[in-house]
Amino acid sequence: MRNKGNHPVVGLALSGGGARGLAHIGVLKVLEREGIPVDCLAGSSMGGIIAAAYAAGVTVAELEKEALRMAKLRELVKLVDPLPPRRGLLAGKRLRTFLSRFVDPDLTFRDLHLPLALTAVDLLSGEEIRLDQGPVIDALLATCAFPGVLPPVASNGHWLVDGGLLNNLPVDVVRNLGAEIVIASNVTPDSVQENPLEAPETLRLLPDFLWDSYRAITLLGRALTRIRIVDARPEVLIQPPLPSDIGIFSSFPRATEIIAVGEREADRCLPQLHKALQPEVVSMASITIGGS
């Protein structure tokens, strides 16, 4: 993959995390303000939504405006389309309608302004599936299909659910797109203190066992993400210190706060960001000529 300048290829990996993922918008604000390029992206779940919108040409300002609009309860309720509890609490049709505001339903990965890959998990085989072909909106529905809340997405013999189950921070995926420098934004919670009573009305109907499953899945994802960070070693790791009571489902009304935390942490990481992007300078004193 080539970029238009002479800088190394910069990839951005965005983790899942529901409402916590709005912090990625703050990170993008800093990258844009500092003129730090993004040449390719990978994301999971909410990180996948933001990555896809950015790759499709949606500006950071537009992303922030939409996030603040979604902070209003009446806008959140519009996403709720109850489904008889067989495959998921929600049918996902209204989510598709919402996503189409960022990504045209006919848009394919080939049509994007920037290379993009999303992650999902096949419930049948247990394998991680990389999504980088076909309609983008179908891939988004798959990477967001949190078990018990949204139904799995059937695709090419796979039964796809939320990519965060196995790879919530796809650093390795964006490297496979050609990234030489990876900036990773991780909002995976360290603990789960989300109050079900603060969730959108329909999600309050989740039986206790589903909330327990959600907590268990989140804690497992945290452990796997820590391992992957050690293995994948992103050049710059940004971890916005979001309060533990900012949850995946219930905290969209706190969008302003969440975005601000992401922006502050990205600002704090600026020395690392600029250092990672500096071309290596070879000292002439270290070069031996003619065996001297």
Short mmCIF file of C-alpha atoms in Angstrom, two decimals:
data_model
loop_
_atom_site.label_atom_id
_atom_site.label_comp_id
_atom_site.label_asym_id
_atom_site.label_seq_id
_atom_site.Cartn_x
_atom_site.Cartn_y
_atom_site.Cartn_z
CA MET A 1 0.00 0.00 0.00
CA ARG A 2 1.27 3.49 -0.81
CA ASN A 3 0.52 6.86 0.69
CA LYS A 4 0.64 10.20 -1.03
CA GLY A 5 3.52 11.59 1.03
CA ASN A 6 6.88 10.25 2.05
CA HIS A 7 5.84 9.34 5.58
CA PRO A 8 5.55 5.71 6.74
CA VAL A 9 2.15 4.09 6.26
CA VAL A 10 0.11 4.91 9.36
CA GLY A 11 -2.65 2.57 10.47
CA LEU A 12 -5.29 3.26 13.10
CA ALA A 13 -6.81 0.43 15.16
CA LEU A 14 -9.99 1.27 17.08
CA SER A 15 -11.36 -1.01 19.77
CA GLY A 16 -14.95 -1.86 20.49
CA GLY A 17 -16.64 -0.57 23.60
CA GLY A 18 -20.12 0.73 22.81
CA ALA A 19 -20.59 4.26 24.13
CA ARG A 20 -17.01 4.21 25.40
CA GLY A 21 -15.91 4.05 21.76
CA LEU A 22 -16.99 7.66 21.28
CA ALA A 23 -13.60 8.50 22.80
CA HIS A 24 -12.11 7.51 19.42
CA ILE A 25 -13.66 10.69 18.01
CA GLY A 26 -11.58 12.71 20.46
CA VAL A 27 -8.48 10.82 19.35
CA LEU A 28 -9.27 11.54 15.70
CA LYS A 29 -9.75 15.23 16.52
CA VAL A 30 -6.18 15.42 17.81
CA LEU A 31 -4.72 13.46 14.88
CA GLU A 32 -6.48 15.77 12.45
CA ARG A 33 -5.47 18.93 14.31
CA GLU A 34 -1.82 17.84 14.42
CA GLY A 35 -1.76 16.82 10.76
CA ILE A 36 -1.00 13.21 11.64
CA PRO A 37 -2.04 11.10 8.64
CA VAL A 38 -4.21 8.00 8.73
CA ASP A 39 -3.62 5.75 5.73
CA CYS A 40 -5.64 2.67 6.72
CA LEU A 41 -7.96 1.56 9.51
CA ALA A 42 -9.23 -1.50 11.33
CA GLY A 43 -11.92 -1.65 13.95
CA SER A 44 -14.22 -3.81 15.99
CA SER A 45 -17.81 -3.09 17.01
CA MET A 46 -18.14 0.65 17.82
CA GLY A 47 -14.54 1.15 16.75
CA GLY A 48 -15.54 -0.44 13.46
CA ILE A 49 -18.41 2.03 13.00
CA ILE A 50 -16.14 5.02 13.54
CA ALA A 51 -13.38 3.55 11.38
CA ALA A 52 -15.81 2.81 8.55
CA ALA A 53 -17.36 6.26 8.66
CA TYR A 54 -13.91 7.88 8.57
CA ALA A 55 -12.79 5.62 5.72
CA ALA A 56 -15.96 6.57 3.84
CA GLY A 57 -15.08 10.25 4.05
CA VAL A 58 -17.18 11.36 7.02
CA THR A 59 -15.34 14.22 8.73
CA VAL A 60 -14.40 14.21 12.40
CA ALA A 61 -16.67 17.22 12.92
CA GLU A 62 -19.59 15.30 11.43
CA LEU A 63 -18.84 12.29 13.62
CA GLU A 64 -18.83 14.48 16.73
CA LYS A 65 -22.06 16.18 15.72
CA GLU A 66 -23.77 12.82 15.25
CA ALA A 67 -22.45 11.53 18.59
CA LEU A 68 -23.85 14.56 20.39
CA ARG A 69 -27.18 14.09 18.66
CA MET A 70 -27.26 10.46 19.78
CA ALA A 71 -26.69 11.65 23.35
CA LYS A 72 -30.35 12.63 23.42
CA LEU A 73 -32.55 9.84 24.77
CA ARG A 74 -35.18 10.25 22.06
CA GLU A 75 -32.54 9.56 19.41
CA LEU A 76 -31.37 6.41 21.20
CA VAL A 77 -34.92 5.12 21.38
CA LYS A 78 -35.13 5.33 17.58
CA LEU A 79 -32.55 2.52 17.38
CA VAL A 80 -34.75 0.15 19.35
CA ASP A 81 -36.79 -2.36 17.33
CA PRO A 82 -37.72 -5.16 19.74
CA LEU A 83 -37.50 -8.69 18.39
CA PRO A 84 -39.13 -11.74 20.00
CA PRO A 85 -36.32 -13.18 22.16
CA ARG A 86 -34.97 -15.91 19.91
CA ARG A 87 -31.70 -14.63 18.48
CA GLY A 88 -31.40 -11.18 20.05
CA LEU A 89 -33.22 -8.53 22.00
CA LEU A 90 -33.19 -6.21 18.98
CA ALA A 91 -33.79 -7.01 15.33
CA GLY A 92 -31.14 -4.63 14.00
CA LYS A 93 -33.24 -3.08 11.24
CA ARG A 94 -33.19 0.36 12.82
CA LEU A 95 -29.47 0.04 13.44
CA ARG A 96 -29.05 -0.56 9.70
CA THR A 97 -31.06 2.59 9.03
CA PHE A 98 -28.89 4.54 11.46
CA LEU A 99 -25.65 3.24 9.94
CA SER A 100 -26.85 4.21 6.47
CA ARG A 101 -26.49 7.86 7.52
CA PHE A 102 -22.72 7.33 7.50
CA VAL A 103 -22.34 4.53 4.99
CA ASP A 104 -24.45 4.26 1.86
CA PRO A 105 -26.13 0.83 1.79
CA ASP A 106 -24.59 0.19 -1.64
CA LEU A 107 -21.06 1.22 -0.58
CA THR A 108 -18.50 -1.58 -0.78
CA PHE A 109 -15.03 -1.80 0.73
CA ARG A 110 -13.59 -1.03 -2.72
CA ASP A 111 -15.45 2.29 -2.76
CA LEU A 112 -13.90 3.59 0.46
CA HIS A 113 -11.43 6.48 0.51
CA LEU A 114 -9.09 4.52 2.80
CA PRO A 115 -8.38 0.79 3.18
CA LEU A 116 -10.49 -0.72 5.96
CA ALA A 117 -10.93 -4.08 7.66
CA LEU A 118 -13.37 -5.04 10.39
CA THR A 119 -13.41 -8.04 12.70
CA ALA A 120 -16.13 -10.55 13.49
CA VAL A 121 -16.34 -14.01 15.03
CA ASP A 122 -17.95 -17.07 13.45
CA LEU A 123 -20.14 -18.70 16.11
CA LEU A 124 -20.05 -22.00 14.20
CA SER A 125 -16.27 -22.44 14.00
CA GLY A 126 -15.06 -20.06 16.71
CA GLU A 127 -12.75 -18.41 14.19
CA GLU A 128 -11.99 -14.74 13.86
CA ILE A 129 -13.21 -13.47 10.49
CA ARG A 130 -11.67 -10.47 8.76
CA LEU A 131 -14.25 -8.43 6.86
CA ASP A 132 -12.82 -6.41 3.98
CA GLN A 133 -15.00 -7.23 0.98
CA GLY A 134 -18.59 -6.67 -0.09
CA PRO A 135 -21.11 -4.17 1.34
CA VAL A 136 -19.65 -2.22 4.25
CA ILE A 137 -22.97 -1.91 6.05
CA ASP A 138 -23.37 -5.70 6.25
CA ALA A 139 -19.90 -5.97 7.76
CA LEU A 140 -20.79 -3.29 10.31
CA LEU A 141 -23.89 -5.17 11.40
CA ALA A 142 -21.74 -8.27 11.89
CA THR A 143 -18.99 -6.59 13.90
CA CYS A 144 -21.64 -4.97 16.14
CA ALA A 145 -23.73 -8.10 16.74
CA PHE A 146 -23.23 -8.40 20.49
CA PRO A 147 -24.59 -11.83 21.48
CA GLY A 148 -27.98 -11.65 23.14
CA VAL A 149 -28.63 -8.08 22.02
CA LEU A 150 -28.36 -8.23 18.22
CA PRO A 151 -28.84 -11.36 16.10
CA PRO A 152 -25.87 -13.00 14.32
CA VAL A 153 -25.35 -12.10 10.66
CA ALA A 154 -25.35 -14.99 8.19
CA SER A 155 -22.59 -14.54 5.58
CA ASN A 156 -20.85 -17.04 3.29
CA GLY A 157 -21.60 -19.99 5.53
CA HIS A 158 -20.58 -18.09 8.67
CA TRP A 159 -22.72 -17.02 11.62
CA LEU A 160 -21.06 -13.73 12.51
CA VAL A 161 -21.11 -11.85 15.80
CA ASP A 162 -19.22 -9.01 17.50
CA GLY A 163 -15.52 -9.08 16.60
CA GLY A 164 -14.64 -7.90 20.07
CA LEU A 165 -15.17 -11.41 21.41
CA LEU A 166 -11.76 -12.46 20.06
CA ASN A 167 -10.03 -9.34 18.74
CA ASN A 168 -11.33 -6.15 20.25
CA LEU A 169 -8.26 -4.09 19.27
CA PRO A 170 -7.25 -5.29 15.78
CA VAL A 171 -3.66 -4.08 15.62
CA ASP A 172 -2.61 -7.17 13.67
CA VAL A 173 -5.42 -6.61 11.18
CA VAL A 174 -4.37 -3.06 10.34
CA ARG A 175 -0.75 -4.23 9.99
CA ASN A 176 -1.96 -6.71 7.40
CA LEU A 177 -3.38 -3.76 5.47
CA GLY A 178 0.17 -2.44 5.13
CA ALA A 179 0.56 -0.23 8.19
CA GLU A 180 4.16 0.38 9.21
CA ILE A 181 3.22 2.54 12.18
CA VAL A 182 0.13 1.54 14.19
CA ILE A 183 -1.74 3.92 16.46
CA ALA A 184 -4.12 1.93 18.65
CA SER A 185 -6.99 3.50 20.59
CA ASN A 186 -8.25 1.14 23.29
CA VAL A 187 -11.40 1.78 25.34
CA THR A 188 -11.89 -1.77 26.63
CA PRO A 189 -13.19 -1.39 30.21
CA ASP A 190 -11.07 -2.61 33.13
CA SER A 191 -14.19 -3.43 35.10
CA VAL A 192 -17.94 -3.59 34.51
CA GLN A 193 -19.97 -1.27 36.72
CA GLU A 194 -22.70 -0.41 34.26
CA ASN A 195 -26.09 0.11 35.90
CA PRO A 196 -28.87 -1.67 33.95
CA LEU A 197 -31.36 0.92 35.24
CA GLU A 198 -29.50 3.62 33.28
CA ALA A 199 -29.65 1.71 29.99
CA PRO A 200 -32.12 2.57 27.19
CA GLU A 201 -35.62 1.41 28.05
CA THR A 202 -35.66 -1.76 25.94
CA LEU A 203 -32.25 -2.87 27.23
CA ARG A 204 -33.60 -2.62 30.77
CA LEU A 205 -35.76 -5.59 29.84
CA LEU A 206 -32.68 -7.78 29.57
CA PRO A 207 -33.00 -10.59 32.10
CA ASP A 208 -30.34 -10.75 34.78
CA PHE A 209 -28.62 -13.74 33.15
CA LEU A 210 -28.00 -11.70 29.99
CA TRP A 211 -26.48 -8.85 32.00
CA ASP A 212 -24.28 -11.44 33.70
CA SER A 213 -23.29 -12.83 30.29
CA TYR A 214 -22.48 -9.32 29.10
CA ARG A 215 -20.22 -8.76 32.11
CA ALA A 216 -18.49 -12.11 31.59
CA ILE A 217 -17.91 -11.45 27.88
CA THR A 218 -16.56 -7.97 28.64
CA LEU A 219 -14.11 -9.27 31.25
CA LEU A 220 -12.92 -12.01 28.90
CA GLY A 221 -12.47 -9.45 26.15
CA ARG A 222 -10.38 -7.32 28.48
CA ALA A 223 -8.05 -10.23 29.22
CA LEU A 224 -7.68 -11.13 25.54
CA THR A 225 -7.05 -7.50 24.60
CA ARG A 226 -4.21 -7.23 27.11
CA ILE A 227 -2.57 -10.31 25.61
CA ARG A 228 -2.98 -9.01 22.06
CA ILE A 229 -1.47 -5.64 22.97
CA VAL A 230 1.64 -7.40 24.25
CA ASP A 231 1.84 -9.61 21.16
CA ALA A 232 1.00 -6.98 18.51
CA ARG A 233 2.94 -4.09 20.06
CA PRO A 234 1.40 -1.00 18.48
CA GLU A 235 3.89 1.84 18.09
CA VAL A 236 1.53 4.17 19.97
CA LEU A 237 -1.12 2.96 22.42
CA ILE A 238 -3.76 5.47 23.48
CA GLN A 239 -5.96 4.32 26.37
CA PRO A 240 -8.44 7.05 27.36
CA PRO A 241 -8.93 6.81 31.16
CA LEU A 242 -12.70 6.64 31.08
CA PRO A 243 -14.50 6.34 34.44
CA SER A 244 -15.53 2.76 35.21
CA ASP A 245 -19.21 3.75 35.38
CA ILE A 246 -19.17 4.70 31.70
CA GLY A 247 -20.68 1.58 30.19
CA ILE A 248 -21.21 0.08 26.78
CA PHE A 249 -24.99 0.46 26.57
CA SER A 250 -26.07 3.17 28.99
CA SER A 251 -23.57 5.99 28.57
CA PHE A 252 -24.33 7.53 25.17
CA PRO A 253 -25.86 10.57 26.94
CA ARG A 254 -22.34 11.26 28.26
CA ALA A 255 -20.95 11.69 24.74
CA THR A 256 -19.42 15.13 25.40
CA GLU A 257 -17.50 13.82 28.41
CA ILE A 258 -16.36 10.67 26.62
CA ILE A 259 -15.07 12.52 23.54
CA ALA A 260 -13.24 15.00 25.77
CA VAL A 261 -11.46 12.19 27.64
CA GLY A 262 -10.29 10.72 24.33
CA GLU A 263 -9.05 14.10 23.16
CA ARG A 264 -7.13 14.79 26.38
CA GLU A 265 -5.44 11.40 26.34
CA ALA A 266 -4.44 11.76 22.68
CA ASP A 267 -3.00 15.18 23.54
CA ARG A 268 -1.00 13.56 26.34
CA CYS A 269 0.35 10.99 23.87
CA LEU A 270 1.48 13.59 21.32
CA PRO A 271 5.20 13.24 22.12
CA GLN A 272 4.93 9.49 21.43
CA LEU A 273 2.95 10.12 18.26
CA HIS A 274 5.45 12.59 16.82
CA LYS A 275 8.41 10.42 17.82
CA ALA A 276 6.88 7.36 16.13
CA LEU A 277 6.41 9.31 12.90
CA GLN A 278 9.92 10.77 12.77
CA PRO A 279 12.09 9.16 10.09
CA GLU A 280 15.04 7.29 11.50
CA VAL A 281 18.24 9.31 11.22
CA VAL A 282 21.45 7.36 10.74
CA SER A 283 24.41 8.97 12.49
CA MET A 284 27.41 9.43 10.16
CA ALA A 285 29.68 8.66 13.11
CA SER A 286 28.26 5.15 13.22
CA ILE A 287 29.09 4.40 9.58
CA THR A 288 32.35 2.61 8.89
CA ILE A 289 33.84 3.22 5.44
CA GLY A 290 36.50 1.04 3.90
CA GLY A 291 37.11 -0.84 7.13
CA SER A 292 38.47 2.27 8.88
#
